[in-house]
Short mmCIF file of C-alpha atoms in Angstrom, two decimals:
data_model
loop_
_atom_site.label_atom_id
_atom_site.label_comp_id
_atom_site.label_asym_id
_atom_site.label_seq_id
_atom_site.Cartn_x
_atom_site.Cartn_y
_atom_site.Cartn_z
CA UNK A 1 -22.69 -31.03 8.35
CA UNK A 2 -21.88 -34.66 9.44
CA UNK A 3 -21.70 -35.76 5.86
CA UNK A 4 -18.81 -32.91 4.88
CA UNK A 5 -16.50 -33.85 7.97
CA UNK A 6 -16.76 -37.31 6.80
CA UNK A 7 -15.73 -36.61 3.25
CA UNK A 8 -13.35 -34.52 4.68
CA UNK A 9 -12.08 -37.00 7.01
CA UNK A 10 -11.36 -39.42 4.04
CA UNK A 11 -9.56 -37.06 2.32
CA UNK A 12 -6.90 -36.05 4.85
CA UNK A 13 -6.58 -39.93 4.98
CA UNK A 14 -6.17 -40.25 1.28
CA UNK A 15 -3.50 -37.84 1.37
CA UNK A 16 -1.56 -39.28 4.43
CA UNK A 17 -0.39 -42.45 5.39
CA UNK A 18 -1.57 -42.55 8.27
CA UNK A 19 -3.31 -39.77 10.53
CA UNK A 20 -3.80 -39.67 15.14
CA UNK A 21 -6.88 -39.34 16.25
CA UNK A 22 -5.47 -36.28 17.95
CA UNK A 23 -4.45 -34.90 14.40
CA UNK A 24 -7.77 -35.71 12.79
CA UNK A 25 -9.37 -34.51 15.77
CA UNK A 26 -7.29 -31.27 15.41
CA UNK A 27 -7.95 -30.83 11.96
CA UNK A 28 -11.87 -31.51 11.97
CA UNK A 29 -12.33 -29.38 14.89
CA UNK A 30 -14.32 -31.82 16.73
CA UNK A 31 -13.46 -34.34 19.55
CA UNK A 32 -11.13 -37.29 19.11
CA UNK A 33 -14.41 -39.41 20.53
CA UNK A 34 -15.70 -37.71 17.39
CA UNK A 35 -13.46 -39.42 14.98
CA UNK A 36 -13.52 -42.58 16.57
CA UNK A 37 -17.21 -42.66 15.82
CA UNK A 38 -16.86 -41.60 12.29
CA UNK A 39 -14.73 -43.84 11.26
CA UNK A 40 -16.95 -46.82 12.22
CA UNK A 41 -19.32 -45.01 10.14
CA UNK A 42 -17.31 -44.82 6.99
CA UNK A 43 -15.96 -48.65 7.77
CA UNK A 44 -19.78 -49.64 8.39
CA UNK A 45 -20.79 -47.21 4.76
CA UNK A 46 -17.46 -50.09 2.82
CA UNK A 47 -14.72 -47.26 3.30
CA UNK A 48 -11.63 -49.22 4.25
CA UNK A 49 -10.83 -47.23 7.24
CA UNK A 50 -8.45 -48.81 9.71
CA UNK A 51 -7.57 -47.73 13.19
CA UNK A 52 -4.18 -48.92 14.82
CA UNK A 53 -3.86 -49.51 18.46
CA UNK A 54 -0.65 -48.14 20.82
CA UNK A 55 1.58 -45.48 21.10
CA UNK A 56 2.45 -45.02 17.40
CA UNK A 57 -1.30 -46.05 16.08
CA UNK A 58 -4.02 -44.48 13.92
CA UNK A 59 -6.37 -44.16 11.25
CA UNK A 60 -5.16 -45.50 7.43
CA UNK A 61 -6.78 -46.00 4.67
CA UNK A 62 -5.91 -49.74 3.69
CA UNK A 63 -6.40 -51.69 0.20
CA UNK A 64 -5.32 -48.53 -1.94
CA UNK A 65 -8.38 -47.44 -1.28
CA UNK A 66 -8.91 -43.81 -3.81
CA UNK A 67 -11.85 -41.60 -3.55
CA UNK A 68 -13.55 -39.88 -6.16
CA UNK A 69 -14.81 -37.31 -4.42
CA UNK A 70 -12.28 -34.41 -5.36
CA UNK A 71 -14.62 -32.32 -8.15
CA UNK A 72 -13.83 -29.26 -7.08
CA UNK A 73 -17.17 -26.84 -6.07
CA UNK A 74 -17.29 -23.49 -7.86
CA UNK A 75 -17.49 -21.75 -4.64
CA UNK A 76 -13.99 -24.17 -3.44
CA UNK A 77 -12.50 -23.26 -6.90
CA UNK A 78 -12.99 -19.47 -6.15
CA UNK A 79 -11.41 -19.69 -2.50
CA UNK A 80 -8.63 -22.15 -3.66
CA UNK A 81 -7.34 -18.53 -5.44
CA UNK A 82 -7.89 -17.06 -2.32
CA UNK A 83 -5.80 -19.52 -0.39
CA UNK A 84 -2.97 -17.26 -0.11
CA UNK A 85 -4.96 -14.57 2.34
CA UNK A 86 -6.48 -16.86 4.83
CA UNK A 87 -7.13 -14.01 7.11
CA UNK A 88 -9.70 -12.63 4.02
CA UNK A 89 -11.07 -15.87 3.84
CA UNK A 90 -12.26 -16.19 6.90
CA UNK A 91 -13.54 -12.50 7.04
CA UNK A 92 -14.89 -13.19 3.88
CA UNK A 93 -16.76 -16.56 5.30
CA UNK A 94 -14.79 -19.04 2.85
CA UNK A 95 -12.71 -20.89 5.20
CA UNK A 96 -14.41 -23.77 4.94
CA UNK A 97 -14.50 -23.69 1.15
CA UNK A 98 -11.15 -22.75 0.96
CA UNK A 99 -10.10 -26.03 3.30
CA UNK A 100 -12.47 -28.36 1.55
CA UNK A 101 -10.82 -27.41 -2.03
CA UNK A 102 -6.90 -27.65 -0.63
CA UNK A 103 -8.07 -31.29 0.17
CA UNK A 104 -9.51 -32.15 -2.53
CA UNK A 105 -6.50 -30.87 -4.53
CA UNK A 106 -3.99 -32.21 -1.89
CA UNK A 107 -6.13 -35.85 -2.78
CA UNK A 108 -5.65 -35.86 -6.48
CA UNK A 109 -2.34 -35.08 -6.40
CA UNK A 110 0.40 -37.44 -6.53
CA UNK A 111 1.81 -38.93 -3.19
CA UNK A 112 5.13 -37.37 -3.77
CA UNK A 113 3.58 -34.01 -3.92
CA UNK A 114 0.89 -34.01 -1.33
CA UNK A 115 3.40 -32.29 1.12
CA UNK A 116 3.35 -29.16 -0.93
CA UNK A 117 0.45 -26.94 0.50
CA UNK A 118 1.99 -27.42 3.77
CA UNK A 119 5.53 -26.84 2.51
CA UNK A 120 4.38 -23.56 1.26
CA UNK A 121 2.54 -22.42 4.01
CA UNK A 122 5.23 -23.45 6.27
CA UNK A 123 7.32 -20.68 4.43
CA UNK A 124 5.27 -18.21 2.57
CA UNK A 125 2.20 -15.58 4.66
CA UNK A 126 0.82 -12.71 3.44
CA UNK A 127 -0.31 -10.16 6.65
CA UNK A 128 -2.78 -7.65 5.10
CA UNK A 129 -3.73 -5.05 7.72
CA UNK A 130 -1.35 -2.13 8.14
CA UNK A 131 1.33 -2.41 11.32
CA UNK A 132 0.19 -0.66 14.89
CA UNK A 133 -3.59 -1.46 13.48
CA UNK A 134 -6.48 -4.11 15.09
CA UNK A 135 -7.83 -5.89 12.47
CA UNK A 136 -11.86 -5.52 12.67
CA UNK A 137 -13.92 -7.27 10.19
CA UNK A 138 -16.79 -5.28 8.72
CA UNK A 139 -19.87 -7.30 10.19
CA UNK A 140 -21.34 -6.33 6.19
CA UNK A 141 -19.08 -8.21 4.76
CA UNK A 142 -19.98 -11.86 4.26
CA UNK A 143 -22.98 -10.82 2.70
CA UNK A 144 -21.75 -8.57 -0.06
CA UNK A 145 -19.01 -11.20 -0.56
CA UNK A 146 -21.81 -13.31 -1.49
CA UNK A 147 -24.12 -10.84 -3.51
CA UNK A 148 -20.22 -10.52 -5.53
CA UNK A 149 -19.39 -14.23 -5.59
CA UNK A 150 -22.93 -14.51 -7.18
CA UNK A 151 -23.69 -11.46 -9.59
CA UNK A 152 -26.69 -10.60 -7.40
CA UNK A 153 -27.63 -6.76 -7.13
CA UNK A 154 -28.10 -5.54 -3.13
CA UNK A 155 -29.77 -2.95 -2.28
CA UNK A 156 -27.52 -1.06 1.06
CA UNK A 157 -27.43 1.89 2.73
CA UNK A 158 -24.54 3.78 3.35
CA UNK A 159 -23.01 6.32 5.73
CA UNK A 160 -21.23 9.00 4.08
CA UNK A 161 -18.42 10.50 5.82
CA UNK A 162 -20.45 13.67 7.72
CA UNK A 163 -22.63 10.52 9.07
CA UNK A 164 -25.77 10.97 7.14
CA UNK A 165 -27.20 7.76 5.22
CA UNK A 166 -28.20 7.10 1.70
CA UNK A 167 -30.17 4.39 0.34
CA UNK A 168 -28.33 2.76 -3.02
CA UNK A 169 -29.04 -0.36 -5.20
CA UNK A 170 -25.63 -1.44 -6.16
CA UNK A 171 -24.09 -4.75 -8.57
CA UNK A 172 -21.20 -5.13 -6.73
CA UNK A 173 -18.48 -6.34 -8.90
CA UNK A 174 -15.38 -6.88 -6.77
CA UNK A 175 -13.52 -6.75 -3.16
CA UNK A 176 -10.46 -4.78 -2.41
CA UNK A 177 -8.50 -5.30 0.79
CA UNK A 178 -5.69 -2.25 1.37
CA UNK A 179 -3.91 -2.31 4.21
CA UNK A 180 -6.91 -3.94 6.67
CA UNK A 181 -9.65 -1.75 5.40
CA UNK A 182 -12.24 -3.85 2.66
CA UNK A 183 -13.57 -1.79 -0.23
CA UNK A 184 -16.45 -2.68 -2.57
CA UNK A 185 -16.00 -1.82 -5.96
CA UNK A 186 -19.87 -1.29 -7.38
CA UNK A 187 -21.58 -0.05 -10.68
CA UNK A 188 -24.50 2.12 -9.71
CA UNK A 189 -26.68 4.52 -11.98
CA UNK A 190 -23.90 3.24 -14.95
CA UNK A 191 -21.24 4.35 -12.86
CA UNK A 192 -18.42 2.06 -10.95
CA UNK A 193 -17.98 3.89 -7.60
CA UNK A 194 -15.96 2.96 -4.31
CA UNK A 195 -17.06 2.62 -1.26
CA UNK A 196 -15.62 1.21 2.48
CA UNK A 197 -17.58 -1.48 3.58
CA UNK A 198 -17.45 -1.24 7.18
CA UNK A 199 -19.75 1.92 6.42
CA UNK A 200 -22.52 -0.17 5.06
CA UNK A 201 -25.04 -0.39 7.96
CA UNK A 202 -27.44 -2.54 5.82
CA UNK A 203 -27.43 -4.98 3.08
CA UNK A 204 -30.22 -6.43 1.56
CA UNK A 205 -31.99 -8.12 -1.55
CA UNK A 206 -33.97 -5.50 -4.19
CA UNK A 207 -37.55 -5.64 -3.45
CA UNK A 208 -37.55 -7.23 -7.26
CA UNK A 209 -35.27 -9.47 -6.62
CA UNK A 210 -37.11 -12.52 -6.35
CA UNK A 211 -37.11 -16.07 -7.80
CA UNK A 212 -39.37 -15.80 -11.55
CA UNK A 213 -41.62 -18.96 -12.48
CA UNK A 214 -38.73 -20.31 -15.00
CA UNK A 215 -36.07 -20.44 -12.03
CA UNK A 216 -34.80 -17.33 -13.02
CA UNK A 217 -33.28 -15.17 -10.38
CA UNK A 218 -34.43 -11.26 -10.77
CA UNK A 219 -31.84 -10.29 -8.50
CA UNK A 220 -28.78 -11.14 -10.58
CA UNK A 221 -27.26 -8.87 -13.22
CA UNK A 222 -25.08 -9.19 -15.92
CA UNK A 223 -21.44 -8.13 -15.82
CA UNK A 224 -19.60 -6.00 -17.80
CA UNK A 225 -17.15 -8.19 -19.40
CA UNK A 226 -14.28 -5.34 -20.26
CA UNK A 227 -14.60 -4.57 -16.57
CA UNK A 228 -10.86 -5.05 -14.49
CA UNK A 229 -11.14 -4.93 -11.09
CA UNK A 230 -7.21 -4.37 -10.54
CA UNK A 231 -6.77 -1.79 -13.28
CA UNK A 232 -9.91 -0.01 -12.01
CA UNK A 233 -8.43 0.24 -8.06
CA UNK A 234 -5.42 1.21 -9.45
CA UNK A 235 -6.91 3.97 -11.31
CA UNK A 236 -9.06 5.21 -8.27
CA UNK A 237 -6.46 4.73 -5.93
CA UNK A 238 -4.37 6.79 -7.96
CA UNK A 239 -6.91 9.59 -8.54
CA UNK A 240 -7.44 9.53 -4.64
CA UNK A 241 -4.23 10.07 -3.79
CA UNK A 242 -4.11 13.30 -6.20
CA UNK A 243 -7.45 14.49 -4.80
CA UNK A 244 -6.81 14.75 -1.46
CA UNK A 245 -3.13 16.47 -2.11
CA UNK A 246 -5.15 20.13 -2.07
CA UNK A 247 -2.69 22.47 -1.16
CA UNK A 248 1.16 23.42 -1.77
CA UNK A 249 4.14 24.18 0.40
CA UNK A 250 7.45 25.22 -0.38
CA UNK A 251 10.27 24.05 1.96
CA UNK A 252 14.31 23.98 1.83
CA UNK A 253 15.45 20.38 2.09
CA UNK A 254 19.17 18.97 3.04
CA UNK A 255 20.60 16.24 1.53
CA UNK A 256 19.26 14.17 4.37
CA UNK A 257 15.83 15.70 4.30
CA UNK A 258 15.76 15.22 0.72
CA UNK A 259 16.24 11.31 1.07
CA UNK A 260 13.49 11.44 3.98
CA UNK A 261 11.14 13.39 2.68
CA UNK A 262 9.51 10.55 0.80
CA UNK A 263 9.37 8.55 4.21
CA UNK A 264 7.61 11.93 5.82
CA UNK A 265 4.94 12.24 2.82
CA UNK A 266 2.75 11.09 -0.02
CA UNK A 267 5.80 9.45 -1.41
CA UNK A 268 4.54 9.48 -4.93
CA UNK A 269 4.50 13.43 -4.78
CA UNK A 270 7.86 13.62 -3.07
CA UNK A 271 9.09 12.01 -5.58
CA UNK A 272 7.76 13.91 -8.05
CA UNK A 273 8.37 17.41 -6.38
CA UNK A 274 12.29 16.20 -5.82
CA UNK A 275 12.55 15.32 -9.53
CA UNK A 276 11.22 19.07 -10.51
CA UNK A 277 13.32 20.92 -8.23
CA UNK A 278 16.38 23.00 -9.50
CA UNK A 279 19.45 21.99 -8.42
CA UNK A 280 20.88 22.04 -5.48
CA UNK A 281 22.51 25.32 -3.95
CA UNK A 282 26.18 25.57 -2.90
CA UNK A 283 25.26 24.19 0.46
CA UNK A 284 23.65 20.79 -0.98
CA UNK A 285 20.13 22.24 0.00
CA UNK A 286 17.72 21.86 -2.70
CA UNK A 287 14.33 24.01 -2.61
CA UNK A 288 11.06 21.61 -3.73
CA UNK A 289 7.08 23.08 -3.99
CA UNK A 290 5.80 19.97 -2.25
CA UNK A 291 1.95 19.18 -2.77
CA UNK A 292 0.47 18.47 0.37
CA UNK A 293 -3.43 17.50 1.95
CA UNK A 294 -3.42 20.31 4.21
CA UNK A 295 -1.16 23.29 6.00
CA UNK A 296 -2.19 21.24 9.64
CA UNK A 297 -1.36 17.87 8.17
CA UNK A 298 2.09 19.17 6.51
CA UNK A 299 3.05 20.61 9.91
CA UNK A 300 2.71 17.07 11.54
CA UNK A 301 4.53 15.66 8.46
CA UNK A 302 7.10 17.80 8.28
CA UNK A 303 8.21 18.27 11.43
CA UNK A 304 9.23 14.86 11.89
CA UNK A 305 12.49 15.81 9.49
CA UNK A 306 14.05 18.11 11.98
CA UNK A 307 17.01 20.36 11.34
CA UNK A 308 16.87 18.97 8.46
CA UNK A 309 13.68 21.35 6.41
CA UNK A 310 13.31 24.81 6.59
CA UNK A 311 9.84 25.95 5.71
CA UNK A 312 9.74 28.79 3.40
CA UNK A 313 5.80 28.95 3.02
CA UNK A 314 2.88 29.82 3.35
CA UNK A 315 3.84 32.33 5.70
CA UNK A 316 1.42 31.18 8.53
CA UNK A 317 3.08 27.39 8.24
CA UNK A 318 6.90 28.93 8.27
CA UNK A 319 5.40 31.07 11.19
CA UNK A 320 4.26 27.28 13.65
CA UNK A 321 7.44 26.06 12.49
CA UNK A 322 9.30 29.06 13.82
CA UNK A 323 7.41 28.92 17.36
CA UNK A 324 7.92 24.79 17.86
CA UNK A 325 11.50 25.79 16.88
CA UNK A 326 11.72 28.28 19.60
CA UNK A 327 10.02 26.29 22.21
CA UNK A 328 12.04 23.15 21.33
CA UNK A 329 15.46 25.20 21.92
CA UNK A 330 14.00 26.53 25.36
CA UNK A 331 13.36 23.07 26.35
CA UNK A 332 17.37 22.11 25.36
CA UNK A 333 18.60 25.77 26.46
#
């Protein structure tokens, strides 16, 4: 642990002119008395590492002094990708491999350039998680990272959505984050399958999965090389969205429903009910057959346009949309 701040600590120096102890301190998560003490170990190990007294004082590097240490670790390589989703990272348990590879690259580069992780960071974030939603990080999830970081098979079990439990050896082959909730992407039985990890409620090696005599792993499997984890989400994600769309409705839109309705609904089939629909009548009103997930799910939807939809079936939904009408105008009457 001691021996990664310290290599740490020379890099932030090698890519600064000068550094506070508060700063270092800051940076290292540990106590300026911390640093203080490091550094005489690095001077005392012939790193050049100078401390300046006063007011505008602190730790240099003196003599031109240039580490080697910057090889970049595969797991740092992996989570300098990452870099851009720190919130994953850390979910994810890469932060420190994530911070160890920025200074290493940061180290390397020229002086004129060492400014730019924080220049882009100062003006570029990417906020996963979906608004009016607390973030909650899957307590599963470190550990499949690392069965996917490392090709290893786990063996989990599972809680399907009426809450009973299945046992499953999986090769997990990738991680998808949409919109705060992590997916794992997994081949099981020859078939890649989906499945939301913060329903995993264990995660664990095969019983076969253990070391062999030649320092071969049994536990690791061999990935399918034609296999594209983006292409394969958006495939699923896109055959989700169909499935769940089990029902139709037929409603009479305004002009201004018409440009809300994709704001009230699966916008993909809005837009794709709007683009089939006849043309509009003499009023402006155009009539769409509008694929929805459910009659009790449309209502909600739909009655967040107003004045502007008039339900023209199913029967029993035009029927709940005729009562809230009715009690809506006794509560302006």
């Amino acid at each position: 642990m001691r021996a990664a701040r310290l290599i740490k600590l020379v890099l932030l120096l090698q890519s600064r002119p000068m550094m506070t102890a508060a700063e270092l301190a800051r940076r290292l998560e540990v106590s300026e008395r911390t640093i203080a003490r490091d550094a005489l170990a690095l001077s005392e190990a012939g790193v050049p590492v100078y401390a300046e007294r006063g007011r505008t004082g602190g730790y240099r590097l003196i003599g031109g002094y240039h580490t080697r240490l910057t090889g970049l670790a595969r797991t740092e390589a992996e989570a300098l990708f990452l870099s851009g989703v720190p919130g994953a990272l850390r979910q994810m348990g890469l932060a420190d491999a994530a911070s160890a590879a920025r200074l290493k690259v940061s180290a390397a580069l020229l002086p004129a350039l060492r400014d730019a992780s924080t220049c882009a960071a100062q003006r570029f974030h990417l906020d996963a998680p979906g608004w009016y939603q607390e973030p909650v990080t899957p307590e599963l999830l470190p550990p499949l990272a690392d069965a996917v970081r490392s090709d290893r098979r786990a063996r989990v079990r599972y809680r399907r959505p009426d809450g009973s439990e299945v046992t499953r050896e999986l090769e997990p082959y990738g991680l998808v984050l949409k919109a705060g909730v992590w997916y794992l992407c997994a081949r099981t039985d020859g078939d890649f399958r989906v499945y939301r990890i913060d329903r995993f409620t264990a995660v664990a090696r095969p019983d076969d999965a253990v070391p062999h005599g030649d320092g071969r792993d049994g536990g690791r499997f061999v990935r399918d090389p034609g296999f594209d984890l983006a292409a394969f989400w958006e495939h699923q994600a896109a055959a989700f969205a169909r499935s769940i769309l089990r029902t139709e409705v037929e409603v009479r839109l305004s002009s201004a429903g018409a440009a809300a309705l994709p704001h009230a609904v699966d916008r993909a089939a809005a837009s794709a009910a709007l683009a089939a629909a006849a043309p509009a009548d003499a009023r402006g009103r155009v009539t769409v057959t509008l694929p929805v997930e459910s009659l009790d799910v449309a209502y909600g939807q739909l009655l967040a346009l107003g004045p502007e939809v008039e339900v023209l079936g199913p029967p029993a939904l035009r029927d709940r949309f005729a009562d809230a009408t009715a009690r809506a105008a006794g509560l302006y009457r």
